[in-house]
mmCIF file with all atom_site columns, C-alpha atoms in Angstrom:
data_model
loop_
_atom_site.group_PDB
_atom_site.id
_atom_site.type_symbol
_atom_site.label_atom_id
_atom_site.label_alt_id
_atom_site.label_comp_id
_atom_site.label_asym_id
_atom_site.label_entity_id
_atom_site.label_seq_id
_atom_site.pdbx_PDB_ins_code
_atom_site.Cartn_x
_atom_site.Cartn_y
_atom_site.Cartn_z
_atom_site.occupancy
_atom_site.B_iso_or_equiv
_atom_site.pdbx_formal_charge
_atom_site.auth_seq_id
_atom_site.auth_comp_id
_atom_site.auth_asym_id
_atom_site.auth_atom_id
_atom_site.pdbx_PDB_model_num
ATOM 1   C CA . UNK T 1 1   ? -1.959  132.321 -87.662 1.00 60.00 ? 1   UNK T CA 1
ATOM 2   C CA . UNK T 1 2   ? -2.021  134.392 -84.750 1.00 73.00 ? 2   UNK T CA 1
ATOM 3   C CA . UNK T 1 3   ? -3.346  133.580 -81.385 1.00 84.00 ? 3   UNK T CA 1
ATOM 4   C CA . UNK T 1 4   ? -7.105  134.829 -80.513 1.00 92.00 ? 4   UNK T CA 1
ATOM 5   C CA . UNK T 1 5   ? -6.836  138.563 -79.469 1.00 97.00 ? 5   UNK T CA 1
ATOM 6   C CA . UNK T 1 6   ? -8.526  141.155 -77.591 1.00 97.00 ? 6   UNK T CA 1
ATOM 7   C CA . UNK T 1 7   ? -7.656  144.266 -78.278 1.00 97.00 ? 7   UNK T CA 1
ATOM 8   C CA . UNK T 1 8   ? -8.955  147.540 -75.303 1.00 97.00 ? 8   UNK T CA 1
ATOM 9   C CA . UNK T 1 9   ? -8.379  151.030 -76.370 1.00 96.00 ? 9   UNK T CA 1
ATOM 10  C CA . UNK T 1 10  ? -8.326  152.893 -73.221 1.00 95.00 ? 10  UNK T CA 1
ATOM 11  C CA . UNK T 1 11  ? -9.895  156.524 -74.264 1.00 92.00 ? 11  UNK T CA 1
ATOM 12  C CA . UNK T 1 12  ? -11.458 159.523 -72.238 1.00 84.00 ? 12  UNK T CA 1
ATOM 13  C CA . UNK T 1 13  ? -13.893 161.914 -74.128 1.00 80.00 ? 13  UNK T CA 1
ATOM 14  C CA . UNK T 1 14  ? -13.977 164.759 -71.268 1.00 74.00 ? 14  UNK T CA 1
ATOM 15  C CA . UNK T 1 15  ? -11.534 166.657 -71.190 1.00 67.00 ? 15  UNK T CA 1
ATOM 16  C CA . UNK T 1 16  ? -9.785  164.978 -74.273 1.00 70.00 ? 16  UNK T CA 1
ATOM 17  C CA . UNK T 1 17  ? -7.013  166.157 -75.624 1.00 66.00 ? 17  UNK T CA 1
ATOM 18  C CA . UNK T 1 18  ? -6.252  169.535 -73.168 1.00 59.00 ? 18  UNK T CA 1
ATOM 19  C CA . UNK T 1 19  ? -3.025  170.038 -74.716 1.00 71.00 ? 19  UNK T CA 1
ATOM 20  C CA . UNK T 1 20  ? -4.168  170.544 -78.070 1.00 65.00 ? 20  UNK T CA 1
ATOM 21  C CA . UNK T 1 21  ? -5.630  173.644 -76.492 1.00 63.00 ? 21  UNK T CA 1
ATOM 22  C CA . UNK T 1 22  ? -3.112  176.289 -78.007 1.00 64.00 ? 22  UNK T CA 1
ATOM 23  C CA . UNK T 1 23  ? -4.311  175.023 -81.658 1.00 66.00 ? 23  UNK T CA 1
ATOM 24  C CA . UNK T 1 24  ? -7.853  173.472 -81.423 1.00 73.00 ? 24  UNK T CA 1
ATOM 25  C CA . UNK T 1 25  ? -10.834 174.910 -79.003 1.00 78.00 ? 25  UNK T CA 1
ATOM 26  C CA . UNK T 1 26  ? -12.555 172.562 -77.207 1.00 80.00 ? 26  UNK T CA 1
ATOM 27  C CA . UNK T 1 27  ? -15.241 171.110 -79.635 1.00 84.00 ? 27  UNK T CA 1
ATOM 28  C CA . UNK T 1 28  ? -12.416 170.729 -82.016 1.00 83.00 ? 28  UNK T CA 1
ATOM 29  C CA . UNK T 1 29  ? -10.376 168.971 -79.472 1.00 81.00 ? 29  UNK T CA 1
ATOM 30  C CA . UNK T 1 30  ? -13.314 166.623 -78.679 1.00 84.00 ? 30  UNK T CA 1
ATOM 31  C CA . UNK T 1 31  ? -14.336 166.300 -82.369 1.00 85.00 ? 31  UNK T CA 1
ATOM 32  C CA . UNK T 1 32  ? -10.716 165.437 -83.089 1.00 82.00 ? 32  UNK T CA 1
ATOM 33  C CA . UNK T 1 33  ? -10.169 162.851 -80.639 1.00 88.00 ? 33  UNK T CA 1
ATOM 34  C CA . UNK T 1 34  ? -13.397 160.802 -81.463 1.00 90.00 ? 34  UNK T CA 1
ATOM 35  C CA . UNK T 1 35  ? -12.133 160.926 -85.016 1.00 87.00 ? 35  UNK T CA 1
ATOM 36  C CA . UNK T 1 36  ? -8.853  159.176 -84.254 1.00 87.00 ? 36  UNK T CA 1
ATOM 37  C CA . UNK T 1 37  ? -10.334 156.808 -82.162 1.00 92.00 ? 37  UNK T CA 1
ATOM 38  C CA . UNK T 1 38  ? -12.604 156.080 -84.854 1.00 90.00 ? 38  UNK T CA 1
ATOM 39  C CA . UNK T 1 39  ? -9.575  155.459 -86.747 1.00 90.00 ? 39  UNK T CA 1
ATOM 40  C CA . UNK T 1 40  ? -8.195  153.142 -84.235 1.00 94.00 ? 40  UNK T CA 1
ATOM 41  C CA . UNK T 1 41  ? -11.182 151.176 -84.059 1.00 94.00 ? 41  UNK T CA 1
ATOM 42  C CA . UNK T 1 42  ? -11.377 150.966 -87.892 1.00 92.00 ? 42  UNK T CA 1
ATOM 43  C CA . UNK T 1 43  ? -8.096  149.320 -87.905 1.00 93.00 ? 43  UNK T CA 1
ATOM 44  C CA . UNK T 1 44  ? -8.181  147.265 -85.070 1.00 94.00 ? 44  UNK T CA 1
ATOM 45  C CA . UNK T 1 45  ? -11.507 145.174 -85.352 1.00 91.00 ? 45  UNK T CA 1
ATOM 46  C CA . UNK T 1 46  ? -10.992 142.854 -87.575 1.00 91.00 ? 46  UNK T CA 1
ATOM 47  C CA . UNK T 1 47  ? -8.382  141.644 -85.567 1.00 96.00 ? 47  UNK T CA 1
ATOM 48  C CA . UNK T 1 48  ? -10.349 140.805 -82.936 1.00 94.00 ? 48  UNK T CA 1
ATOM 49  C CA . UNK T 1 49  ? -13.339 141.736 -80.300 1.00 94.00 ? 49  UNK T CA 1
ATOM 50  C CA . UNK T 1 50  ? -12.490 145.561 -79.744 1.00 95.00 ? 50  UNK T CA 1
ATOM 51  C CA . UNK T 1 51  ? -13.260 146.724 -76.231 1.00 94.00 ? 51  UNK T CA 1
ATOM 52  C CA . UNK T 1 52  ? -13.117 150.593 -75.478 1.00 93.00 ? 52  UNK T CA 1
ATOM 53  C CA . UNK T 1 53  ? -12.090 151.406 -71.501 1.00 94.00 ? 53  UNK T CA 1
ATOM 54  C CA . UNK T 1 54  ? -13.419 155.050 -70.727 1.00 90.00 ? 54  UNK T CA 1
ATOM 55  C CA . UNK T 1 55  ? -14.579 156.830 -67.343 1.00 85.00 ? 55  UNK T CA 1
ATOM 56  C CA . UNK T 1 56  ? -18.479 156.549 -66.293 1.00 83.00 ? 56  UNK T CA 1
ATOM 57  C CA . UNK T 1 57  ? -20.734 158.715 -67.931 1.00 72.00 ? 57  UNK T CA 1
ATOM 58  C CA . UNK T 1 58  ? -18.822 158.890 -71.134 1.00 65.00 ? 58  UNK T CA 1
ATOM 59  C CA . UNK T 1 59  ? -21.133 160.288 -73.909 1.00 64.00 ? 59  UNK T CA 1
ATOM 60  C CA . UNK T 1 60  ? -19.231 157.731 -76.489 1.00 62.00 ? 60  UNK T CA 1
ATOM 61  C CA . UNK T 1 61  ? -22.862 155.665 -76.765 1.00 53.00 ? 61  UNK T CA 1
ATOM 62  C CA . UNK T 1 62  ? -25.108 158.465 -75.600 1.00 58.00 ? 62  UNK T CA 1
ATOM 63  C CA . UNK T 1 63  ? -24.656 160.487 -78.295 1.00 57.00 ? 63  UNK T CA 1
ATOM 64  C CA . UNK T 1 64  ? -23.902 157.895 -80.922 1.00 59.00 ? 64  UNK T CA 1
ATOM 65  C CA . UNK T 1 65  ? -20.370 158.535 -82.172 1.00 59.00 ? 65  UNK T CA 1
ATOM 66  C CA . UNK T 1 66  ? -18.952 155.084 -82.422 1.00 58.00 ? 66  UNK T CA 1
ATOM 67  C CA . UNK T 1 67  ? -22.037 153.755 -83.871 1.00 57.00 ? 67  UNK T CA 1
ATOM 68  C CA . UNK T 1 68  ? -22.380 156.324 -86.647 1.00 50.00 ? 68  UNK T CA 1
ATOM 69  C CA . UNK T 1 69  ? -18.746 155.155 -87.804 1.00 46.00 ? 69  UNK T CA 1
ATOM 70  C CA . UNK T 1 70  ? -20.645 151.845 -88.137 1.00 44.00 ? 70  UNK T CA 1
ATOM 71  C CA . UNK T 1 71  ? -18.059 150.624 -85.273 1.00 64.00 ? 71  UNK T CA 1
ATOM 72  C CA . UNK T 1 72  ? -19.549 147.240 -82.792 1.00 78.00 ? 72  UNK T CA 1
ATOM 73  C CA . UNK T 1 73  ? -16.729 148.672 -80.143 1.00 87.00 ? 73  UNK T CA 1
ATOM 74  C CA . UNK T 1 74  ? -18.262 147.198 -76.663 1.00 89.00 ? 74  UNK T CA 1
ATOM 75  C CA . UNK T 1 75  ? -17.628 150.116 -74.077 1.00 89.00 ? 75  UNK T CA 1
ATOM 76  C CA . UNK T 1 76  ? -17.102 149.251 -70.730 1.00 90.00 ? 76  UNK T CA 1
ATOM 77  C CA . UNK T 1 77  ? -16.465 152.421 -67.990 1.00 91.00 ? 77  UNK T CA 1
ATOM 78  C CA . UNK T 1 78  ? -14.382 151.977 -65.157 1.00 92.00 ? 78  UNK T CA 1
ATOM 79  C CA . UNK T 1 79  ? -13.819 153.875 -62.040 1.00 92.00 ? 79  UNK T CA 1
ATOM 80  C CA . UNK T 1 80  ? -10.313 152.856 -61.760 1.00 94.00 ? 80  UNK T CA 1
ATOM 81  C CA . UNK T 1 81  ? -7.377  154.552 -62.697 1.00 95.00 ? 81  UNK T CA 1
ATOM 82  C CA . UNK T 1 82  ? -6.022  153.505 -66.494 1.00 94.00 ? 82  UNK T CA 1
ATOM 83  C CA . UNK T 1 83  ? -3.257  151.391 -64.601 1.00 97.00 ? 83  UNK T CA 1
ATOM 84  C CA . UNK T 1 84  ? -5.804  149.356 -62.072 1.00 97.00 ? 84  UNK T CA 1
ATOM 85  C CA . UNK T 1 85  ? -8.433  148.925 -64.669 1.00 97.00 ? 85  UNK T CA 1
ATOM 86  C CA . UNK T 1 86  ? -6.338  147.564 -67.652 1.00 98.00 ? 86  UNK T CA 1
ATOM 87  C CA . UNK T 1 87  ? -4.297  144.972 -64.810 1.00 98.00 ? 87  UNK T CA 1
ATOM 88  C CA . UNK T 1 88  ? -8.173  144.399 -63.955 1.00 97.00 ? 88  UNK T CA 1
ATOM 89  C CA . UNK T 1 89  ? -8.366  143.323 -67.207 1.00 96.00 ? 89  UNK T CA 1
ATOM 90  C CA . UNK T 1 90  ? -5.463  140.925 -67.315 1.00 97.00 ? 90  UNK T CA 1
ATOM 91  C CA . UNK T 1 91  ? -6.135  139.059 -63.941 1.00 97.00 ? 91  UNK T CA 1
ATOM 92  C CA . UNK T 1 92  ? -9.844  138.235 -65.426 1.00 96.00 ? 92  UNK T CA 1
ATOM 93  C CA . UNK T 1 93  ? -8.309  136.746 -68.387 1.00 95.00 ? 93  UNK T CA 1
ATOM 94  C CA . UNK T 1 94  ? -5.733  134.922 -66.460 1.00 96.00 ? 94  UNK T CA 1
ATOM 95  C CA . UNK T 1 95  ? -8.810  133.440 -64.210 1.00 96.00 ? 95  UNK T CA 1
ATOM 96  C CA . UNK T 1 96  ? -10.113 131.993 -67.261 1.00 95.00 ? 96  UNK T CA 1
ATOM 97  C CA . UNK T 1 97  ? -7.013  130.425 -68.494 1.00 94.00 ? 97  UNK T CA 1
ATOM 98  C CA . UNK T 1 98  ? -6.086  133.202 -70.933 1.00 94.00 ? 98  UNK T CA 1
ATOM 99  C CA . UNK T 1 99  ? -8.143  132.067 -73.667 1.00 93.00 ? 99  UNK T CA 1
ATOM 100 C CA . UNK T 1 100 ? -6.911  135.258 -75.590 1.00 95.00 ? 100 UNK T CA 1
ATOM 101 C CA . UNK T 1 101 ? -3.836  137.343 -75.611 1.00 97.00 ? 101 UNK T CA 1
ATOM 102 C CA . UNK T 1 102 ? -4.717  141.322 -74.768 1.00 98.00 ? 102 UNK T CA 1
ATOM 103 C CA . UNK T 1 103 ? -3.693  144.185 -77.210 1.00 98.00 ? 103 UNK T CA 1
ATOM 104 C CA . UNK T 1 104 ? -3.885  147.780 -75.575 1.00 98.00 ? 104 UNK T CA 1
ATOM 105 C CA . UNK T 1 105 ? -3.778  149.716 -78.636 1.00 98.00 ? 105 UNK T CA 1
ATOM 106 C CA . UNK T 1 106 ? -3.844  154.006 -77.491 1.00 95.00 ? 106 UNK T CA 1
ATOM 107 C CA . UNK T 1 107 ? -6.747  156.238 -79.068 1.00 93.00 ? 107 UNK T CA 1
ATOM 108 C CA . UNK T 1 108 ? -4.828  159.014 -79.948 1.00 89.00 ? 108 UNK T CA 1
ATOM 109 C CA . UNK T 1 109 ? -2.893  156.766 -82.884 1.00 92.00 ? 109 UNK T CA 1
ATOM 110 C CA . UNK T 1 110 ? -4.056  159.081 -85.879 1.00 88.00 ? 110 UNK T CA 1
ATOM 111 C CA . UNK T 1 111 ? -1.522  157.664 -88.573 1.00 89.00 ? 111 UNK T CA 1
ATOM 112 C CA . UNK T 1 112 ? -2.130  153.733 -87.115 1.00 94.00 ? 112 UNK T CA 1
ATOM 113 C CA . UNK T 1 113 ? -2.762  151.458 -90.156 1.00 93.00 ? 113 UNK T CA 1
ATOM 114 C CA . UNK T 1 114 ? -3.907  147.525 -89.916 1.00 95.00 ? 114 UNK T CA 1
ATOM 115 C CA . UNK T 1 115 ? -0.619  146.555 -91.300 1.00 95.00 ? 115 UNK T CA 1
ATOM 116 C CA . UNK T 1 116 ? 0.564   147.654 -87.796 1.00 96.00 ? 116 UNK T CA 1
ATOM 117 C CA . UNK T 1 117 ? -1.360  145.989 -85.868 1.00 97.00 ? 117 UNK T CA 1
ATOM 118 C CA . UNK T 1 118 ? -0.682  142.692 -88.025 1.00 96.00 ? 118 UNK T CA 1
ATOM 119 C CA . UNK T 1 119 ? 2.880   143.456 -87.390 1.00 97.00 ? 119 UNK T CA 1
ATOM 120 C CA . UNK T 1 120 ? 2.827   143.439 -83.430 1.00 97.00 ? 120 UNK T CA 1
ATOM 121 C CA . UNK T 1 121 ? 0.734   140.575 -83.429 1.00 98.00 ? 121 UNK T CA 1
ATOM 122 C CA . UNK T 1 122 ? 3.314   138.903 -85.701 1.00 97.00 ? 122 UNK T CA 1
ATOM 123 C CA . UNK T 1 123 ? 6.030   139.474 -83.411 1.00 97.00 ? 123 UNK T CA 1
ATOM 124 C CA . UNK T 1 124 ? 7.695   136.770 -81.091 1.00 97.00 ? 124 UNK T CA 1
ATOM 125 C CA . UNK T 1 125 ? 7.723   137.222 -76.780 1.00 97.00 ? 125 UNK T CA 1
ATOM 126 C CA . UNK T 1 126 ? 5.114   137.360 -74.038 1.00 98.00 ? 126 UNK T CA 1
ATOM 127 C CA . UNK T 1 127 ? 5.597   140.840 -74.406 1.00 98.00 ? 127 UNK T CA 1
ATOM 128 C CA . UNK T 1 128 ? 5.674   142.961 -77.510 1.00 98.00 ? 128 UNK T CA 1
ATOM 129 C CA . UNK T 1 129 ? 6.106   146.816 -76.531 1.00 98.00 ? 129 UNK T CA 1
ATOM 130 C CA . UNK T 1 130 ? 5.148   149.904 -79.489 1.00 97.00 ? 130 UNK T CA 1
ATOM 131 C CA . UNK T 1 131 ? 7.188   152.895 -78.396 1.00 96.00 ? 131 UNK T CA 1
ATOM 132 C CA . UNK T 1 132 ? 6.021   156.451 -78.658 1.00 92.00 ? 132 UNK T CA 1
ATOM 133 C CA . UNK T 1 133 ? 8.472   159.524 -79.509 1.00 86.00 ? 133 UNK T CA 1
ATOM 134 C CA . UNK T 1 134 ? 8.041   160.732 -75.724 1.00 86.00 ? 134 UNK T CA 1
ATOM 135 C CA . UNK T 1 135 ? 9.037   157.709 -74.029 1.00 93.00 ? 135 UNK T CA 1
ATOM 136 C CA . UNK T 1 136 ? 5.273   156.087 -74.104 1.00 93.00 ? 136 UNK T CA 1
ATOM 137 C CA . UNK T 1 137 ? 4.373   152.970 -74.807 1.00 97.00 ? 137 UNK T CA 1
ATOM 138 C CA . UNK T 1 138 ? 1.452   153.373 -78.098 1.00 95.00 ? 138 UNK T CA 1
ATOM 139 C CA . UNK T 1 139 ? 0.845   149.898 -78.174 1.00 98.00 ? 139 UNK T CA 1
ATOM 140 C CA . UNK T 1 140 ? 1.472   146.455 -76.019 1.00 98.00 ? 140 UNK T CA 1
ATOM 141 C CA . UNK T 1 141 ? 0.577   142.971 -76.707 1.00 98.00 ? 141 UNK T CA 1
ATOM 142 C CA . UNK T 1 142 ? 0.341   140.644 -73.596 1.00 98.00 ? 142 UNK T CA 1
ATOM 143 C CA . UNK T 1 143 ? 1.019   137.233 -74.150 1.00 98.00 ? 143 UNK T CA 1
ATOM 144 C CA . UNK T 1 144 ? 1.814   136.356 -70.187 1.00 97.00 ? 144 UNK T CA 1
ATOM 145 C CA . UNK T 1 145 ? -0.581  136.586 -67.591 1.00 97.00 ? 145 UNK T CA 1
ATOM 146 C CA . UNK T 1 146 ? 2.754   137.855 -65.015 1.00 97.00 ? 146 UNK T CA 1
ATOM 147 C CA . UNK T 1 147 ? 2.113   141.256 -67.302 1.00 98.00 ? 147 UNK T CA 1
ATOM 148 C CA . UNK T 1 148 ? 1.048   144.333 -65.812 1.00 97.00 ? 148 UNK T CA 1
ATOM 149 C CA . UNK T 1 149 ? 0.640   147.985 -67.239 1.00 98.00 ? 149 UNK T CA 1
ATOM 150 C CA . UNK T 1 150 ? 2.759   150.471 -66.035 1.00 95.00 ? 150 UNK T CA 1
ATOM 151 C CA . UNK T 1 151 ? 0.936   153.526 -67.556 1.00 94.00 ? 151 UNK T CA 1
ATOM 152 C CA . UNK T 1 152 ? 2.313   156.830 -66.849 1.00 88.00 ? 152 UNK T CA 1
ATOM 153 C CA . UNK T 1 153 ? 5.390   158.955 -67.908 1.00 86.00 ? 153 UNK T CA 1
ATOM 154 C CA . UNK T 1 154 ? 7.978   157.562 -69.858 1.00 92.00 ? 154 UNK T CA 1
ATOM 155 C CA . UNK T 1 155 ? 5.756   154.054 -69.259 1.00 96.00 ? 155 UNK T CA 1
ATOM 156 C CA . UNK T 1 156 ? 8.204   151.995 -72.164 1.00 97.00 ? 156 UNK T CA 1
ATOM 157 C CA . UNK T 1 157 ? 11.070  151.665 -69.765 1.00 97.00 ? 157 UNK T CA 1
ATOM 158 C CA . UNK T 1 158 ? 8.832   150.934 -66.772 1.00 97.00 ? 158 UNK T CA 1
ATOM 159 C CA . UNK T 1 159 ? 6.860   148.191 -69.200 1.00 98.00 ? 159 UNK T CA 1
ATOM 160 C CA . UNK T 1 160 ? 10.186  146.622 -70.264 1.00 97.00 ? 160 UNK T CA 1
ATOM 161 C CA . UNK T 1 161 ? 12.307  146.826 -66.200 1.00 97.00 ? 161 UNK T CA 1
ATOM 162 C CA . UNK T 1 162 ? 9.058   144.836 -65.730 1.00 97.00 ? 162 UNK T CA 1
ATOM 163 C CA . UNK T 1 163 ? 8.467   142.735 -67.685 1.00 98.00 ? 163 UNK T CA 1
ATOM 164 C CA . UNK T 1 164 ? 12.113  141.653 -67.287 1.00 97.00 ? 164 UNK T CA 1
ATOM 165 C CA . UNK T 1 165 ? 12.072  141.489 -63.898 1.00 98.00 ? 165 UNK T CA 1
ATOM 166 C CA . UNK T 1 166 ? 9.270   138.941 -64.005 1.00 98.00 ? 166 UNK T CA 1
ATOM 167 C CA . UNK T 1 167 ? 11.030  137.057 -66.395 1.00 98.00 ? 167 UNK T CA 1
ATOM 168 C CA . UNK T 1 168 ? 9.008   138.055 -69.649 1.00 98.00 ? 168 UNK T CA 1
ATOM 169 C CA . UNK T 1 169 ? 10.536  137.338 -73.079 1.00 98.00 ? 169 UNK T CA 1
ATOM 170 C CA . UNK T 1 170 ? 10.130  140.844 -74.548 1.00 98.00 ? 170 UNK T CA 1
ATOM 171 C CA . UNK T 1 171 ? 10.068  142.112 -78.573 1.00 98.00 ? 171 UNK T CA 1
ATOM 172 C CA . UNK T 1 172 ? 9.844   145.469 -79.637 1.00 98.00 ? 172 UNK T CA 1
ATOM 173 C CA . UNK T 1 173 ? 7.707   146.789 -82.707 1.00 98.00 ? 173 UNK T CA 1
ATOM 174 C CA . UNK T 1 174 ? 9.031   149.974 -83.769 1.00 94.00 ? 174 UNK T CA 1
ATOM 175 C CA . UNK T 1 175 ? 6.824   152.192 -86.461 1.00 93.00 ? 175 UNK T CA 1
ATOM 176 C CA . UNK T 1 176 ? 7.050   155.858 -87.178 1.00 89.00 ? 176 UNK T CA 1
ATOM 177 C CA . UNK T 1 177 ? 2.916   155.815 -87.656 1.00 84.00 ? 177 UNK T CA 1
ATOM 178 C CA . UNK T 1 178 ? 2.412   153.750 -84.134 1.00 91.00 ? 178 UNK T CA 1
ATOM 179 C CA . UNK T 1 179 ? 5.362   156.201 -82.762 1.00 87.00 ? 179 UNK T CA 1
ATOM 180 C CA . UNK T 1 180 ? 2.979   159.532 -83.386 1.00 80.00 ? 180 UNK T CA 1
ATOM 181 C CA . UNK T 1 181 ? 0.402   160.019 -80.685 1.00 79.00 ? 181 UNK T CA 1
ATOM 182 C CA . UNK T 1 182 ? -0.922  163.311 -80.882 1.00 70.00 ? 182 UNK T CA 1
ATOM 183 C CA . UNK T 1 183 ? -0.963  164.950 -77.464 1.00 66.00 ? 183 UNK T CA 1
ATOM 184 C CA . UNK T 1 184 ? 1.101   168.523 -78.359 1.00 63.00 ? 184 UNK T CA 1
ATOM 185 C CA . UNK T 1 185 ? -0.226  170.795 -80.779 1.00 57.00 ? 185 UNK T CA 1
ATOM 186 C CA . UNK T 1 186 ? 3.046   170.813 -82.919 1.00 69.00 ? 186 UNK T CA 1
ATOM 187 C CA . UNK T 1 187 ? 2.264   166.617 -83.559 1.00 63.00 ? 187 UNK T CA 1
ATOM 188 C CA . UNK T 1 188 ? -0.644  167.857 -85.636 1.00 66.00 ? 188 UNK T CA 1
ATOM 189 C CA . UNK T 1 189 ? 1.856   168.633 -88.774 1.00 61.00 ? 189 UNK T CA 1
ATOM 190 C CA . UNK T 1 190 ? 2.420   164.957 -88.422 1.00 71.00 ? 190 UNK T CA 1
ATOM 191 C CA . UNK T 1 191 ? -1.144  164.254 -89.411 1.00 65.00 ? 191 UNK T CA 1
ATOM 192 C CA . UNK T 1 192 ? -1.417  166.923 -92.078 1.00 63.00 ? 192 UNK T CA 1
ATOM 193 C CA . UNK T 1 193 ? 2.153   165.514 -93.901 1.00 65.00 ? 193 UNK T CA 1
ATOM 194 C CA . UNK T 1 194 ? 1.417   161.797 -93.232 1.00 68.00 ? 194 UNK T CA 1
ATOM 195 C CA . UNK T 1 195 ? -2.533  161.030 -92.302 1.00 68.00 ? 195 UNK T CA 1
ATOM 196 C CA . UNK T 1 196 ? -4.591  159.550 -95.499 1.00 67.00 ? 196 UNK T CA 1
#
């Protein structure tokens, strides 16, 4: 039995997905991206409450694209940069005795399947780390309110340096489907050979 969960899928609409560019036009690009995160959602919710972290003024209720998947997603914008606003995050649930343990689970996981999540949240350590092919990190389970996200560049190593240095017991969860975010138009053939 695993430990209550919340799991945040940080995700930005404008703009989304800008390196796609070469290979989809921008309606395709946006189109694409809400259908992954769609995707994400799907397999993350029954898991737990499902919280989606996007700038102000993101269409994602406006126009009724994660409630036509039939998705309850709460969406909650933020001004702060990804790093401030998911640490945000963590020192509210530490304030309240961390009641639940926080899964950040990235939108752009087209090939993500529940068995995945299942299998980070059956992993031992205060810290479970997903790693991408580019030196990412696709998914992380907190367990330890010391955590903080280290978002940007090759954010695995700076996740695991810090986690260490604060004295975190840290597992890995390796998967080729959690391994494929799409951000470069050549990860699309991984979609097309192994999406459903």
């Amino acid at each position: 039995m695993h430990r209550p969960v919340d799991i945040v899928v940080p995700f930005r609409l404008d703009g989304a997905k800008s390196r796609l560019s070469p290979a989809l036009d921008p309606d395709e690009r946006r189109k694409f991206a809400l259908a992954m995160l769609r995707d994400v959602l799907a397999s993350a919710r029954k898991f737990g409450e499902v919280t989606i972290l996007t700038r102000p003024g993101s269409e994602l209720m406006d126009d009724g694209s994660i409630e036509d998947a039939g998705q309850d997603a709460k969406v909650i914008p933020s001004d702060l940069e990804l790093n401030d606003a998911l640490n945000a995050m963590i020192e509210r649930e530490a304030l309240q005795g961390w009641p639940h343990d926080i899964l950040i689970v990235m939108a752009d996981l087209a090939l993500l399947a529940k068995n995945d999540i299942s299998g980070i949240l059956g992993c031992p350590g205060d810290v479970v780390l997903c790693p991408g092919r580019g030196g990412g990190t696709n998914m992380i389970l907190i367990r330890s309110p010391r955590c903080r996200t280290c978002y940007l560049g090759m954010s695995y190593v700076k996740h695991r340096d810090f986690a260490r240095k604060v004295g975190l017991h840290i597992s890995v969860y390796e998967s080729f489907r959690v391994g494929c975010d799409i951000d470069e138009p050549e990860d699309l053939a991984e979609v097309l050979l192994h999406g459903q």
